[in-house]
PDB file of C-alpha atoms in Angstrom:
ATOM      1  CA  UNK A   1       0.000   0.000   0.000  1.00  0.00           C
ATOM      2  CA  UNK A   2       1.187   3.581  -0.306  1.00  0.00           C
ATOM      3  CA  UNK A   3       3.382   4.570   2.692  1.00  0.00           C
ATOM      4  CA  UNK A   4       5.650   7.385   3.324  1.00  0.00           C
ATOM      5  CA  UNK A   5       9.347   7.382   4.843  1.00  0.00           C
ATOM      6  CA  UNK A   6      10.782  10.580   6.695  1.00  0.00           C
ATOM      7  CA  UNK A   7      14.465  10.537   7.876  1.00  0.00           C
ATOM      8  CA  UNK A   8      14.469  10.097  11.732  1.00  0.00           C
ATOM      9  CA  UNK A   9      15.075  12.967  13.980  1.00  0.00           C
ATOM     10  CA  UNK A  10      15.613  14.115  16.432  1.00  0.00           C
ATOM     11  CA  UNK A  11      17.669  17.314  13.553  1.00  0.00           C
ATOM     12  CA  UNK A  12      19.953  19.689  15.787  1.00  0.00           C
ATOM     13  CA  UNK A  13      20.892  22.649  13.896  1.00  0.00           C
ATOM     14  CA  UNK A  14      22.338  26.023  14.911  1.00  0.00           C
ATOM     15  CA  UNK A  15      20.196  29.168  13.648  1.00  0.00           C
ATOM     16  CA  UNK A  16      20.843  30.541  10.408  1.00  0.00           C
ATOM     17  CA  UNK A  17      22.085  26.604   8.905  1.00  0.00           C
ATOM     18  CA  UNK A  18      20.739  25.083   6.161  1.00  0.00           C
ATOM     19  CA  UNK A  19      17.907  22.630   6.535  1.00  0.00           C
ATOM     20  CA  UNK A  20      17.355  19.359   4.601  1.00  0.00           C
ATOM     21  CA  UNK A  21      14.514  16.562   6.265  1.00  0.00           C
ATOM     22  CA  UNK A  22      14.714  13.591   3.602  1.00  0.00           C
ATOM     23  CA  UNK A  23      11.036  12.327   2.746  1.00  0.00           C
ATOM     24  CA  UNK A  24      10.416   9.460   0.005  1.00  0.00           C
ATOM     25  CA  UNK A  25       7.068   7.697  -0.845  1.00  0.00           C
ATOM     26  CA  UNK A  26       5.343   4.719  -2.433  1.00  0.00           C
ATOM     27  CA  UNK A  27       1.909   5.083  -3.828  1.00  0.00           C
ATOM     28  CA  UNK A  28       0.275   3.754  -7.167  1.00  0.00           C
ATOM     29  CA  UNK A  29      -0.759   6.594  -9.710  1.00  0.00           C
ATOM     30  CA  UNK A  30       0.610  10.116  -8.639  1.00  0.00           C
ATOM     31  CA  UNK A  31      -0.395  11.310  -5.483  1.00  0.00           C
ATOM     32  CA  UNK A  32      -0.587  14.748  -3.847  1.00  0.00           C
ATOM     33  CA  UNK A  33       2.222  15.806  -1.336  1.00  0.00           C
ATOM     34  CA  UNK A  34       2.287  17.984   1.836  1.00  0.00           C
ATOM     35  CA  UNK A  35       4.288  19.287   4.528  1.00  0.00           C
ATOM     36  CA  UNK A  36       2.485  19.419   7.665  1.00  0.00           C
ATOM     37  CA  UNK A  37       4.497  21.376  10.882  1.00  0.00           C
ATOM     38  CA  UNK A  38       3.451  20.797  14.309  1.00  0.00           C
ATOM     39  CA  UNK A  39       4.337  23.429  16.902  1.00  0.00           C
ATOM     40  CA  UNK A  40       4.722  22.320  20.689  1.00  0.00           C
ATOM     41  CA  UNK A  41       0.917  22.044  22.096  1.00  0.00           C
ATOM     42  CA  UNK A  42      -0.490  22.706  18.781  1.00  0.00           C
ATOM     43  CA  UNK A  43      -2.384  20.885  16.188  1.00  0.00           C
ATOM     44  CA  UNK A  44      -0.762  19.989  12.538  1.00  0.00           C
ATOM     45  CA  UNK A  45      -0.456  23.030  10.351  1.00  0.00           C
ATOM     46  CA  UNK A  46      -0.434  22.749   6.605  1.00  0.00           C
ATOM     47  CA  UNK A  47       3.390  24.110   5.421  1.00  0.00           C
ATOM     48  CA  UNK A  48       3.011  23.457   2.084  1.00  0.00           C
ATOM     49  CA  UNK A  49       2.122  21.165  -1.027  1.00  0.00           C
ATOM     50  CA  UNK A  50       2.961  20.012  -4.278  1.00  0.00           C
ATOM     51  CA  UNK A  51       0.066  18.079  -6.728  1.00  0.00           C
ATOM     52  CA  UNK A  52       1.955  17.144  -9.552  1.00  0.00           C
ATOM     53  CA  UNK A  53       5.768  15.876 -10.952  1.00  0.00           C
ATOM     54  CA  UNK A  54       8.053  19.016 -11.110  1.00  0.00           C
ATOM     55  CA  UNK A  55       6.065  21.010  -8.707  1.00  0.00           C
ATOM     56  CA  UNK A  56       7.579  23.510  -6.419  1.00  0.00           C
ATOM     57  CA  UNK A  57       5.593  24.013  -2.764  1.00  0.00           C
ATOM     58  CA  UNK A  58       6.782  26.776  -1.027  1.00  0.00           C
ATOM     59  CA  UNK A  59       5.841  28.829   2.413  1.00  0.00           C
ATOM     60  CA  UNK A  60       7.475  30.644   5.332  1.00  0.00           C
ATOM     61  CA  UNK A  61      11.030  29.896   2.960  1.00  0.00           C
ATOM     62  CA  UNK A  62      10.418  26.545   3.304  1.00  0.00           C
ATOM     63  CA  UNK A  63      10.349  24.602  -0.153  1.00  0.00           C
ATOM     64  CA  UNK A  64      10.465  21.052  -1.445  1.00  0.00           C
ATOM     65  CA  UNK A  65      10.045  19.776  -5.079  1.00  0.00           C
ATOM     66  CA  UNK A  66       7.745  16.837  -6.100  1.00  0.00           C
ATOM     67  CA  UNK A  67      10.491  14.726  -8.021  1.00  0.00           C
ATOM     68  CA  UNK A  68       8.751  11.679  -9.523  1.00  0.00           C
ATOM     69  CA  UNK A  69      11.745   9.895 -10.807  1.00  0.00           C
ATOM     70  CA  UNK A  70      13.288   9.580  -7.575  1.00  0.00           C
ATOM     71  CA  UNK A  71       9.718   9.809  -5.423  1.00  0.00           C
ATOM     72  CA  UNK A  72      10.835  12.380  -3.173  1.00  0.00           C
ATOM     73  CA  UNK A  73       9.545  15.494  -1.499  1.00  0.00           C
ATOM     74  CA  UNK A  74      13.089  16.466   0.365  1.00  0.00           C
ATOM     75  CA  UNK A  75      11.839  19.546   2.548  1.00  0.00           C
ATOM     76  CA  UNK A  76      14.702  22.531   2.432  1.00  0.00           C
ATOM     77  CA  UNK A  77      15.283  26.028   3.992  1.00  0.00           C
ATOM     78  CA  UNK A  78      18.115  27.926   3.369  1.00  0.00           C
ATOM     79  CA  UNK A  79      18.280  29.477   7.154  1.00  0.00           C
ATOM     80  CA  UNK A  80      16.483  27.943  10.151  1.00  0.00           C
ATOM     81  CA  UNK A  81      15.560  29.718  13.234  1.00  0.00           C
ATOM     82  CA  UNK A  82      14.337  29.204  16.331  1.00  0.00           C
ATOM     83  CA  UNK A  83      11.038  29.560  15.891  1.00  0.00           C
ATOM     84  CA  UNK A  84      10.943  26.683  13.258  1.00  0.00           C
ATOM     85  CA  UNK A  85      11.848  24.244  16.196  1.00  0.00           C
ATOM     86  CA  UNK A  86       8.626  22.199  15.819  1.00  0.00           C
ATOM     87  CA  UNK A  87       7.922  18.365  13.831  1.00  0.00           C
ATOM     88  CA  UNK A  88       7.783  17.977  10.592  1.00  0.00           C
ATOM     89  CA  UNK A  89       5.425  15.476   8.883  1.00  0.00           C
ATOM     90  CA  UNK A  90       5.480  14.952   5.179  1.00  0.00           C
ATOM     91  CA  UNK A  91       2.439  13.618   3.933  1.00  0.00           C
ATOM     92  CA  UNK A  92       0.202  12.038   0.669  1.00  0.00           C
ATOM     93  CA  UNK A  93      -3.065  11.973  -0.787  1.00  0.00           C
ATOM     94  CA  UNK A  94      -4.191   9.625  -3.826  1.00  0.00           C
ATOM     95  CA  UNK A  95      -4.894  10.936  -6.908  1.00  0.00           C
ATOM     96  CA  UNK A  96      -8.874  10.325  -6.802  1.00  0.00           C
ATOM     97  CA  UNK A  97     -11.236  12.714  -5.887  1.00  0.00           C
ATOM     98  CA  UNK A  98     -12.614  10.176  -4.025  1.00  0.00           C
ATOM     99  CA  UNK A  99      -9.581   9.665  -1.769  1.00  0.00           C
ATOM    100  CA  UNK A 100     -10.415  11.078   1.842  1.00  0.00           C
ATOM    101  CA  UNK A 101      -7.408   9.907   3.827  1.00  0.00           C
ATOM    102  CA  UNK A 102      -3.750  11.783   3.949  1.00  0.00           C
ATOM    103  CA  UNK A 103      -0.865   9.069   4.782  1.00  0.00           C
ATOM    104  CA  UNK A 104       1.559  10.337   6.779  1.00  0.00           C
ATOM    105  CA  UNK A 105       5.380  10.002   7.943  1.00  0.00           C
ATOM    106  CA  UNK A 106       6.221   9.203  11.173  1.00  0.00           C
ATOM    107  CA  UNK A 107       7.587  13.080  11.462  1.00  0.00           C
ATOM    108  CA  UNK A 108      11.306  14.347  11.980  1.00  0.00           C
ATOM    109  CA  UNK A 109      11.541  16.946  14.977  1.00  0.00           C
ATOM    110  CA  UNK A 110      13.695  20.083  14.340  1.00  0.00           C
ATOM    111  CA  UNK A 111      15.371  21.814  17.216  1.00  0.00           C
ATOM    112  CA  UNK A 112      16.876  24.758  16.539  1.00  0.00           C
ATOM    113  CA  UNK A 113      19.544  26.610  18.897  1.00  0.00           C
ATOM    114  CA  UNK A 114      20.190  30.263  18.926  1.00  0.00           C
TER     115      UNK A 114
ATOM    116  CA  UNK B   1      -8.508  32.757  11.748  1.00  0.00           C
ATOM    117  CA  UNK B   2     -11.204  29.761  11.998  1.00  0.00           C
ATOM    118  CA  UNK B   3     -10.384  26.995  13.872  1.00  0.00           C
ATOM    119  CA  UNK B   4     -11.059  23.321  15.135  1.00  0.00           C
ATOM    120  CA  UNK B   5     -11.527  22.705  18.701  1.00  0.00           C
ATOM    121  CA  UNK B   6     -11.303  19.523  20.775  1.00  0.00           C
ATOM    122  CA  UNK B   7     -12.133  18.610  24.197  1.00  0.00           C
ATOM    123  CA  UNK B   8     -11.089  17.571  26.387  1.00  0.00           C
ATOM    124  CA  UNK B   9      -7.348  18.031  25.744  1.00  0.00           C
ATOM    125  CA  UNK B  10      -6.650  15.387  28.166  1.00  0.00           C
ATOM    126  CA  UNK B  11      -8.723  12.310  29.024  1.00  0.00           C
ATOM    127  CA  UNK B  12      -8.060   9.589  31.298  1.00  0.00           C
ATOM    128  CA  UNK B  13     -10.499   6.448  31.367  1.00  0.00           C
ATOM    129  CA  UNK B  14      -9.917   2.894  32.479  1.00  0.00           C
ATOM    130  CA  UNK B  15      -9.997   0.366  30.234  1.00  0.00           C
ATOM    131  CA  UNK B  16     -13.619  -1.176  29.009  1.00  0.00           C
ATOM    132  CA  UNK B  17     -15.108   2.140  29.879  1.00  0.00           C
ATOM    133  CA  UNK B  18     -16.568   4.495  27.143  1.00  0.00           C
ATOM    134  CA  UNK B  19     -15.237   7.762  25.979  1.00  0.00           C
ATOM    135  CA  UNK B  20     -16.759  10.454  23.571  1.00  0.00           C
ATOM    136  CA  UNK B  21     -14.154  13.138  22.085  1.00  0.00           C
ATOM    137  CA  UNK B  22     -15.637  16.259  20.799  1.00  0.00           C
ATOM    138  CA  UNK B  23     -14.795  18.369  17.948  1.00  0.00           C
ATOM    139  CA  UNK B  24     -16.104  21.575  16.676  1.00  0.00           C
ATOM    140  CA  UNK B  25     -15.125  21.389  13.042  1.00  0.00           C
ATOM    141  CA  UNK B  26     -14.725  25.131  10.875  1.00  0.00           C
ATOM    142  CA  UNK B  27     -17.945  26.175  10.423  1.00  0.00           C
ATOM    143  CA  UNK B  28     -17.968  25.883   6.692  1.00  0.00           C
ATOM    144  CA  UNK B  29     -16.232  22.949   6.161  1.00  0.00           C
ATOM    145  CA  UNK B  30     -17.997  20.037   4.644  1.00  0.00           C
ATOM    146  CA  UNK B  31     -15.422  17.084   5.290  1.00  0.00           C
ATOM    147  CA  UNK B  32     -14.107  15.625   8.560  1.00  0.00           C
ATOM    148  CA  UNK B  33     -11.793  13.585  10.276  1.00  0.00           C
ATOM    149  CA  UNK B  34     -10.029  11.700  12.794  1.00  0.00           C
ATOM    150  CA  UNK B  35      -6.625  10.564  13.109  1.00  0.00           C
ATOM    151  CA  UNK B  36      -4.733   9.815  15.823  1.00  0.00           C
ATOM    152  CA  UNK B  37      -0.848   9.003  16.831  1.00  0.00           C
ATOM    153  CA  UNK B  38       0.595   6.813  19.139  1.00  0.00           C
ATOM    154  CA  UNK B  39       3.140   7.953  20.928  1.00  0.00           C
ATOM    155  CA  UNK B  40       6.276   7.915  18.475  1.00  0.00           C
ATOM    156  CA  UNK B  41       4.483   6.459  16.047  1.00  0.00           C
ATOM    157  CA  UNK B  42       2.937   8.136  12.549  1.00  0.00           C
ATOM    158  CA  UNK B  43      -0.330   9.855  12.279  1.00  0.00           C
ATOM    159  CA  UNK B  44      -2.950   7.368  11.333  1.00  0.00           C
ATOM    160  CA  UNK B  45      -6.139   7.736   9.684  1.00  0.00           C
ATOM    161  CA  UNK B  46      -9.189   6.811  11.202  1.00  0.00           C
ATOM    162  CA  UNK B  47     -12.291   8.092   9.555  1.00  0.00           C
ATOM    163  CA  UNK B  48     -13.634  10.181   7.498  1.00  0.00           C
ATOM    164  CA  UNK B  49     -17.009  12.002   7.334  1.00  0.00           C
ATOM    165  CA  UNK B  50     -19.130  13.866   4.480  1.00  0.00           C
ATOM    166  CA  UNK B  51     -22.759  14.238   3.905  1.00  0.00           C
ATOM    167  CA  UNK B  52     -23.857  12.909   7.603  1.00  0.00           C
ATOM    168  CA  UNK B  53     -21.972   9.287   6.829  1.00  0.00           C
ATOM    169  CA  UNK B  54     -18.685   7.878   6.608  1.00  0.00           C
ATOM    170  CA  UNK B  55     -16.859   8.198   3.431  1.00  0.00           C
ATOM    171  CA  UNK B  56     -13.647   6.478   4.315  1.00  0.00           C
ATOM    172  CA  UNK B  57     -12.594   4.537   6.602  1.00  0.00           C
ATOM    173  CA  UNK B  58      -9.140   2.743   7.696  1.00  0.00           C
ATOM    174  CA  UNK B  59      -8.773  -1.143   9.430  1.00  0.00           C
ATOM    175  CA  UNK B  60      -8.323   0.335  12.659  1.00  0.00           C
ATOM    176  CA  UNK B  61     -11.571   2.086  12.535  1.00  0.00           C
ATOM    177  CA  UNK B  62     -13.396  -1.354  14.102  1.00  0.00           C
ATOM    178  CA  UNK B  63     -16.773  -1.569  15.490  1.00  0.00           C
ATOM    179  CA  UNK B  64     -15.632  -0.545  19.018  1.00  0.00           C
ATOM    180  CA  UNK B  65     -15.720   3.044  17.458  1.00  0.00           C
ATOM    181  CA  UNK B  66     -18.246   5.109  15.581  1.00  0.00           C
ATOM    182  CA  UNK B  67     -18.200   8.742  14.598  1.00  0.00           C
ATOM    183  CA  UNK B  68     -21.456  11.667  14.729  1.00  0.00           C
ATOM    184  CA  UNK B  69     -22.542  14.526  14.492  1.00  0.00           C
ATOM    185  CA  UNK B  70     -25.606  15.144  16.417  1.00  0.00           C
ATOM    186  CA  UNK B  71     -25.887  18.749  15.709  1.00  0.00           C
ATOM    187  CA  UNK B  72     -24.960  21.241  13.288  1.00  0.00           C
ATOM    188  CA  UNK B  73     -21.812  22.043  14.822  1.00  0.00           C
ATOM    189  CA  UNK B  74     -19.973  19.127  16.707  1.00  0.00           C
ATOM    190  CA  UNK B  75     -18.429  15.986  15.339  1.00  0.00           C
ATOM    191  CA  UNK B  76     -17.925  13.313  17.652  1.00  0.00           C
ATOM    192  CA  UNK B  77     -15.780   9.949  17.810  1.00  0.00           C
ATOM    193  CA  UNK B  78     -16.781   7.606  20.497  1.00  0.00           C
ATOM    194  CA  UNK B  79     -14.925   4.625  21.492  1.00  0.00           C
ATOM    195  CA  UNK B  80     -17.377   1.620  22.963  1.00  0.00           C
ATOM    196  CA  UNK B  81     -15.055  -0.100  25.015  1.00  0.00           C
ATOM    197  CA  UNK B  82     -11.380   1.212  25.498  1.00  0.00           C
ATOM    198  CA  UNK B  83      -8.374  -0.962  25.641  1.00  0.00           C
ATOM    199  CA  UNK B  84      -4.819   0.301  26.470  1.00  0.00           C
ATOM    200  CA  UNK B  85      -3.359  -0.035  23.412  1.00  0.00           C
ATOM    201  CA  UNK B  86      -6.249   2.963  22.302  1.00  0.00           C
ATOM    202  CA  UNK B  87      -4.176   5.111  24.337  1.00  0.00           C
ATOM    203  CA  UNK B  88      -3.052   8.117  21.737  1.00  0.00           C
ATOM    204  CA  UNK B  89      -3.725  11.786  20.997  1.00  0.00           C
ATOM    205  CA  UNK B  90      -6.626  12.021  18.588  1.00  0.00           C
ATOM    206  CA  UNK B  91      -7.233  14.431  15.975  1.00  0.00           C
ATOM    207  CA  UNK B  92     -10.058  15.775  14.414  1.00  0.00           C
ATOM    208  CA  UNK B  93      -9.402  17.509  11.393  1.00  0.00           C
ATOM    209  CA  UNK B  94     -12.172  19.441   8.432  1.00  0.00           C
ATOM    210  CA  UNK B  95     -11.935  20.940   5.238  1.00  0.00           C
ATOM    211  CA  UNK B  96     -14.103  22.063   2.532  1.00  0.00           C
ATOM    212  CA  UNK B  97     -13.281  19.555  -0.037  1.00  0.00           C
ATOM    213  CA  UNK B  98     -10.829  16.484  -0.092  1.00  0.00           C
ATOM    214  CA  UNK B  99      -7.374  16.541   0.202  1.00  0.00           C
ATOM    215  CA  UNK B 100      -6.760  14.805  -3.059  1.00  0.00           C
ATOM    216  CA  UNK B 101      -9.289  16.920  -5.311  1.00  0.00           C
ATOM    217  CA  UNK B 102      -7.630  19.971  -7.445  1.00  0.00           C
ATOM    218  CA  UNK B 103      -9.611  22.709  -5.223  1.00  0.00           C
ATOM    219  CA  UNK B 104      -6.980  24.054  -2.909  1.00  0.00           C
ATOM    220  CA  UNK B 105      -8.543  22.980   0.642  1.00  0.00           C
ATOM    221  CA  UNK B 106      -6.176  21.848   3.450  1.00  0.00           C
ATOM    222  CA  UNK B 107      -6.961  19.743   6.224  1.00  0.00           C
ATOM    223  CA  UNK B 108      -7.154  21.705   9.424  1.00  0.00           C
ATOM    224  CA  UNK B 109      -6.168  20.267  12.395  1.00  0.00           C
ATOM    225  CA  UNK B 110      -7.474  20.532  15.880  1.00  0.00           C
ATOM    226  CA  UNK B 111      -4.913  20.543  18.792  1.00  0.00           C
ATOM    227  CA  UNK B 112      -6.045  16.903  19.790  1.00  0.00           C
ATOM    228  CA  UNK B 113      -6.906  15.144  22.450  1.00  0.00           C
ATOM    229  CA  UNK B 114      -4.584  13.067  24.739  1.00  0.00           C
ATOM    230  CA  UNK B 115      -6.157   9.705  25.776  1.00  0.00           C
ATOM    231  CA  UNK B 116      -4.860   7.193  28.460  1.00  0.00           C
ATOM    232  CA  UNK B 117      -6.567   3.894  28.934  1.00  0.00           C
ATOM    233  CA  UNK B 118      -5.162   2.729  32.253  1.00  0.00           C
TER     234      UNK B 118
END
Protein backbone atom coordinates (compact mmCIF):
# COMPACT_ATOMS: atom_id res chain seq x y z
CA UNK A 1 0.00 0.00 0.00
CA UNK A 2 1.19 3.58 -0.31
CA UNK A 3 3.38 4.57 2.69
CA UNK A 4 5.65 7.39 3.32
CA UNK A 5 9.35 7.38 4.84
CA UNK A 6 10.78 10.58 6.70
CA UNK A 7 14.47 10.54 7.88
CA UNK A 8 14.47 10.10 11.73
CA UNK A 9 15.07 12.97 13.98
CA UNK A 10 15.61 14.11 16.43
CA UNK A 11 17.67 17.31 13.55
CA UNK A 12 19.95 19.69 15.79
CA UNK A 13 20.89 22.65 13.90
CA UNK A 14 22.34 26.02 14.91
CA UNK A 15 20.20 29.17 13.65
CA UNK A 16 20.84 30.54 10.41
CA UNK A 17 22.08 26.60 8.90
CA UNK A 18 20.74 25.08 6.16
CA UNK A 19 17.91 22.63 6.54
CA UNK A 20 17.36 19.36 4.60
CA UNK A 21 14.51 16.56 6.26
CA UNK A 22 14.71 13.59 3.60
CA UNK A 23 11.04 12.33 2.75
CA UNK A 24 10.42 9.46 0.01
CA UNK A 25 7.07 7.70 -0.84
CA UNK A 26 5.34 4.72 -2.43
CA UNK A 27 1.91 5.08 -3.83
CA UNK A 28 0.28 3.75 -7.17
CA UNK A 29 -0.76 6.59 -9.71
CA UNK A 30 0.61 10.12 -8.64
CA UNK A 31 -0.40 11.31 -5.48
CA UNK A 32 -0.59 14.75 -3.85
CA UNK A 33 2.22 15.81 -1.34
CA UNK A 34 2.29 17.98 1.84
CA UNK A 35 4.29 19.29 4.53
CA UNK A 36 2.49 19.42 7.66
CA UNK A 37 4.50 21.38 10.88
CA UNK A 38 3.45 20.80 14.31
CA UNK A 39 4.34 23.43 16.90
CA UNK A 40 4.72 22.32 20.69
CA UNK A 41 0.92 22.04 22.10
CA UNK A 42 -0.49 22.71 18.78
CA UNK A 43 -2.38 20.88 16.19
CA UNK A 44 -0.76 19.99 12.54
CA UNK A 45 -0.46 23.03 10.35
CA UNK A 46 -0.43 22.75 6.60
CA UNK A 47 3.39 24.11 5.42
CA UNK A 48 3.01 23.46 2.08
CA UNK A 49 2.12 21.16 -1.03
CA UNK A 50 2.96 20.01 -4.28
CA UNK A 51 0.07 18.08 -6.73
CA UNK A 52 1.95 17.14 -9.55
CA UNK A 53 5.77 15.88 -10.95
CA UNK A 54 8.05 19.02 -11.11
CA UNK A 55 6.06 21.01 -8.71
CA UNK A 56 7.58 23.51 -6.42
CA UNK A 57 5.59 24.01 -2.76
CA UNK A 58 6.78 26.78 -1.03
CA UNK A 59 5.84 28.83 2.41
CA UNK A 60 7.48 30.64 5.33
CA UNK A 61 11.03 29.90 2.96
CA UNK A 62 10.42 26.55 3.30
CA UNK A 63 10.35 24.60 -0.15
CA UNK A 64 10.47 21.05 -1.44
CA UNK A 65 10.05 19.78 -5.08
CA UNK A 66 7.75 16.84 -6.10
CA UNK A 67 10.49 14.73 -8.02
CA UNK A 68 8.75 11.68 -9.52
CA UNK A 69 11.75 9.89 -10.81
CA UNK A 70 13.29 9.58 -7.58
CA UNK A 71 9.72 9.81 -5.42
CA UNK A 72 10.84 12.38 -3.17
CA UNK A 73 9.55 15.49 -1.50
CA UNK A 74 13.09 16.47 0.36
CA UNK A 75 11.84 19.55 2.55
CA UNK A 76 14.70 22.53 2.43
CA UNK A 77 15.28 26.03 3.99
CA UNK A 78 18.12 27.93 3.37
CA UNK A 79 18.28 29.48 7.15
CA UNK A 80 16.48 27.94 10.15
CA UNK A 81 15.56 29.72 13.23
CA UNK A 82 14.34 29.20 16.33
CA UNK A 83 11.04 29.56 15.89
CA UNK A 84 10.94 26.68 13.26
CA UNK A 85 11.85 24.24 16.20
CA UNK A 86 8.63 22.20 15.82
CA UNK A 87 7.92 18.37 13.83
CA UNK A 88 7.78 17.98 10.59
CA UNK A 89 5.42 15.48 8.88
CA UNK A 90 5.48 14.95 5.18
CA UNK A 91 2.44 13.62 3.93
CA UNK A 92 0.20 12.04 0.67
CA UNK A 93 -3.07 11.97 -0.79
CA UNK A 94 -4.19 9.63 -3.83
CA UNK A 95 -4.89 10.94 -6.91
CA UNK A 96 -8.87 10.33 -6.80
CA UNK A 97 -11.24 12.71 -5.89
CA UNK A 98 -12.61 10.18 -4.02
CA UNK A 99 -9.58 9.67 -1.77
CA UNK A 100 -10.41 11.08 1.84
CA UNK A 101 -7.41 9.91 3.83
CA UNK A 102 -3.75 11.78 3.95
CA UNK A 103 -0.87 9.07 4.78
CA UNK A 104 1.56 10.34 6.78
CA UNK A 105 5.38 10.00 7.94
CA UNK A 106 6.22 9.20 11.17
CA UNK A 107 7.59 13.08 11.46
CA UNK A 108 11.31 14.35 11.98
CA UNK A 109 11.54 16.95 14.98
CA UNK A 110 13.70 20.08 14.34
CA UNK A 111 15.37 21.81 17.22
CA UNK A 112 16.88 24.76 16.54
CA UNK A 113 19.54 26.61 18.90
CA UNK A 114 20.19 30.26 18.93
CA UNK B 1 -8.51 32.76 11.75
CA UNK B 2 -11.20 29.76 12.00
CA UNK B 3 -10.38 26.99 13.87
CA UNK B 4 -11.06 23.32 15.13
CA UNK B 5 -11.53 22.71 18.70
CA UNK B 6 -11.30 19.52 20.77
CA UNK B 7 -12.13 18.61 24.20
CA UNK B 8 -11.09 17.57 26.39
CA UNK B 9 -7.35 18.03 25.74
CA UNK B 10 -6.65 15.39 28.17
CA UNK B 11 -8.72 12.31 29.02
CA UNK B 12 -8.06 9.59 31.30
CA UNK B 13 -10.50 6.45 31.37
CA UNK B 14 -9.92 2.89 32.48
CA UNK B 15 -10.00 0.37 30.23
CA UNK B 16 -13.62 -1.18 29.01
CA UNK B 17 -15.11 2.14 29.88
CA UNK B 18 -16.57 4.49 27.14
CA UNK B 19 -15.24 7.76 25.98
CA UNK B 20 -16.76 10.45 23.57
CA UNK B 21 -14.15 13.14 22.08
CA UNK B 22 -15.64 16.26 20.80
CA UNK B 23 -14.79 18.37 17.95
CA UNK B 24 -16.10 21.58 16.68
CA UNK B 25 -15.13 21.39 13.04
CA UNK B 26 -14.73 25.13 10.87
CA UNK B 27 -17.95 26.17 10.42
CA UNK B 28 -17.97 25.88 6.69
CA UNK B 29 -16.23 22.95 6.16
CA UNK B 30 -18.00 20.04 4.64
CA UNK B 31 -15.42 17.08 5.29
CA UNK B 32 -14.11 15.62 8.56
CA UNK B 33 -11.79 13.58 10.28
CA UNK B 34 -10.03 11.70 12.79
CA UNK B 35 -6.63 10.56 13.11
CA UNK B 36 -4.73 9.81 15.82
CA UNK B 37 -0.85 9.00 16.83
CA UNK B 38 0.59 6.81 19.14
CA UNK B 39 3.14 7.95 20.93
CA UNK B 40 6.28 7.92 18.47
CA UNK B 41 4.48 6.46 16.05
CA UNK B 42 2.94 8.14 12.55
CA UNK B 43 -0.33 9.86 12.28
CA UNK B 44 -2.95 7.37 11.33
CA UNK B 45 -6.14 7.74 9.68
CA UNK B 46 -9.19 6.81 11.20
CA UNK B 47 -12.29 8.09 9.55
CA UNK B 48 -13.63 10.18 7.50
CA UNK B 49 -17.01 12.00 7.33
CA UNK B 50 -19.13 13.87 4.48
CA UNK B 51 -22.76 14.24 3.90
CA UNK B 52 -23.86 12.91 7.60
CA UNK B 53 -21.97 9.29 6.83
CA UNK B 54 -18.69 7.88 6.61
CA UNK B 55 -16.86 8.20 3.43
CA UNK B 56 -13.65 6.48 4.31
CA UNK B 57 -12.59 4.54 6.60
CA UNK B 58 -9.14 2.74 7.70
CA UNK B 59 -8.77 -1.14 9.43
CA UNK B 60 -8.32 0.33 12.66
CA UNK B 61 -11.57 2.09 12.54
CA UNK B 62 -13.40 -1.35 14.10
CA UNK B 63 -16.77 -1.57 15.49
CA UNK B 64 -15.63 -0.55 19.02
CA UNK B 65 -15.72 3.04 17.46
CA UNK B 66 -18.25 5.11 15.58
CA UNK B 67 -18.20 8.74 14.60
CA UNK B 68 -21.46 11.67 14.73
CA UNK B 69 -22.54 14.53 14.49
CA UNK B 70 -25.61 15.14 16.42
CA UNK B 71 -25.89 18.75 15.71
CA UNK B 72 -24.96 21.24 13.29
CA UNK B 73 -21.81 22.04 14.82
CA UNK B 74 -19.97 19.13 16.71
CA UNK B 75 -18.43 15.99 15.34
CA UNK B 76 -17.93 13.31 17.65
CA UNK B 77 -15.78 9.95 17.81
CA UNK B 78 -16.78 7.61 20.50
CA UNK B 79 -14.92 4.62 21.49
CA UNK B 80 -17.38 1.62 22.96
CA UNK B 81 -15.05 -0.10 25.02
CA UNK B 82 -11.38 1.21 25.50
CA UNK B 83 -8.37 -0.96 25.64
CA UNK B 84 -4.82 0.30 26.47
CA UNK B 85 -3.36 -0.03 23.41
CA UNK B 86 -6.25 2.96 22.30
CA UNK B 87 -4.18 5.11 24.34
CA UNK B 88 -3.05 8.12 21.74
CA UNK B 89 -3.73 11.79 21.00
CA UNK B 90 -6.63 12.02 18.59
CA UNK B 91 -7.23 14.43 15.98
CA UNK B 92 -10.06 15.78 14.41
CA UNK B 93 -9.40 17.51 11.39
CA UNK B 94 -12.17 19.44 8.43
CA UNK B 95 -11.93 20.94 5.24
CA UNK B 96 -14.10 22.06 2.53
CA UNK B 97 -13.28 19.56 -0.04
CA UNK B 98 -10.83 16.48 -0.09
CA UNK B 99 -7.37 16.54 0.20
CA UNK B 100 -6.76 14.80 -3.06
CA UNK B 101 -9.29 16.92 -5.31
CA UNK B 102 -7.63 19.97 -7.44
CA UNK B 103 -9.61 22.71 -5.22
CA UNK B 104 -6.98 24.05 -2.91
CA UNK B 105 -8.54 22.98 0.64
CA UNK B 106 -6.18 21.85 3.45
CA UNK B 107 -6.96 19.74 6.22
CA UNK B 108 -7.15 21.71 9.42
CA UNK B 109 -6.17 20.27 12.40
CA UNK B 110 -7.47 20.53 15.88
CA UNK B 111 -4.91 20.54 18.79
CA UNK B 112 -6.04 16.90 19.79
CA UNK B 113 -6.91 15.14 22.45
CA UNK B 114 -4.58 13.07 24.74
CA UNK B 115 -6.16 9.70 25.78
CA UNK B 116 -4.86 7.19 28.46
CA UNK B 117 -6.57 3.89 28.93
CA UNK B 118 -5.16 2.73 32.25
Amino acid sequence: GDSVTQMEGPVTLSEEAFLTINCTYTATGYPSLFWYVQYPGEGLQLLLKATKADDKGSNKGFEATYRKETTSFHLEKGSVQVSDSAVYFCALSGRMDSSYKLIFGSGTRLLVRP
Amino acid sequence: EPEVTQTPSHQVTQMGQEVILRCVPISNHLYFYWYRQILGQKVEFLVSFYNNEISEKSEIFDDQFSVERPDGSNFTLKIRSTKLEDSAMYFCASSEAPPASSYNSPLHFGNGTRLTVT
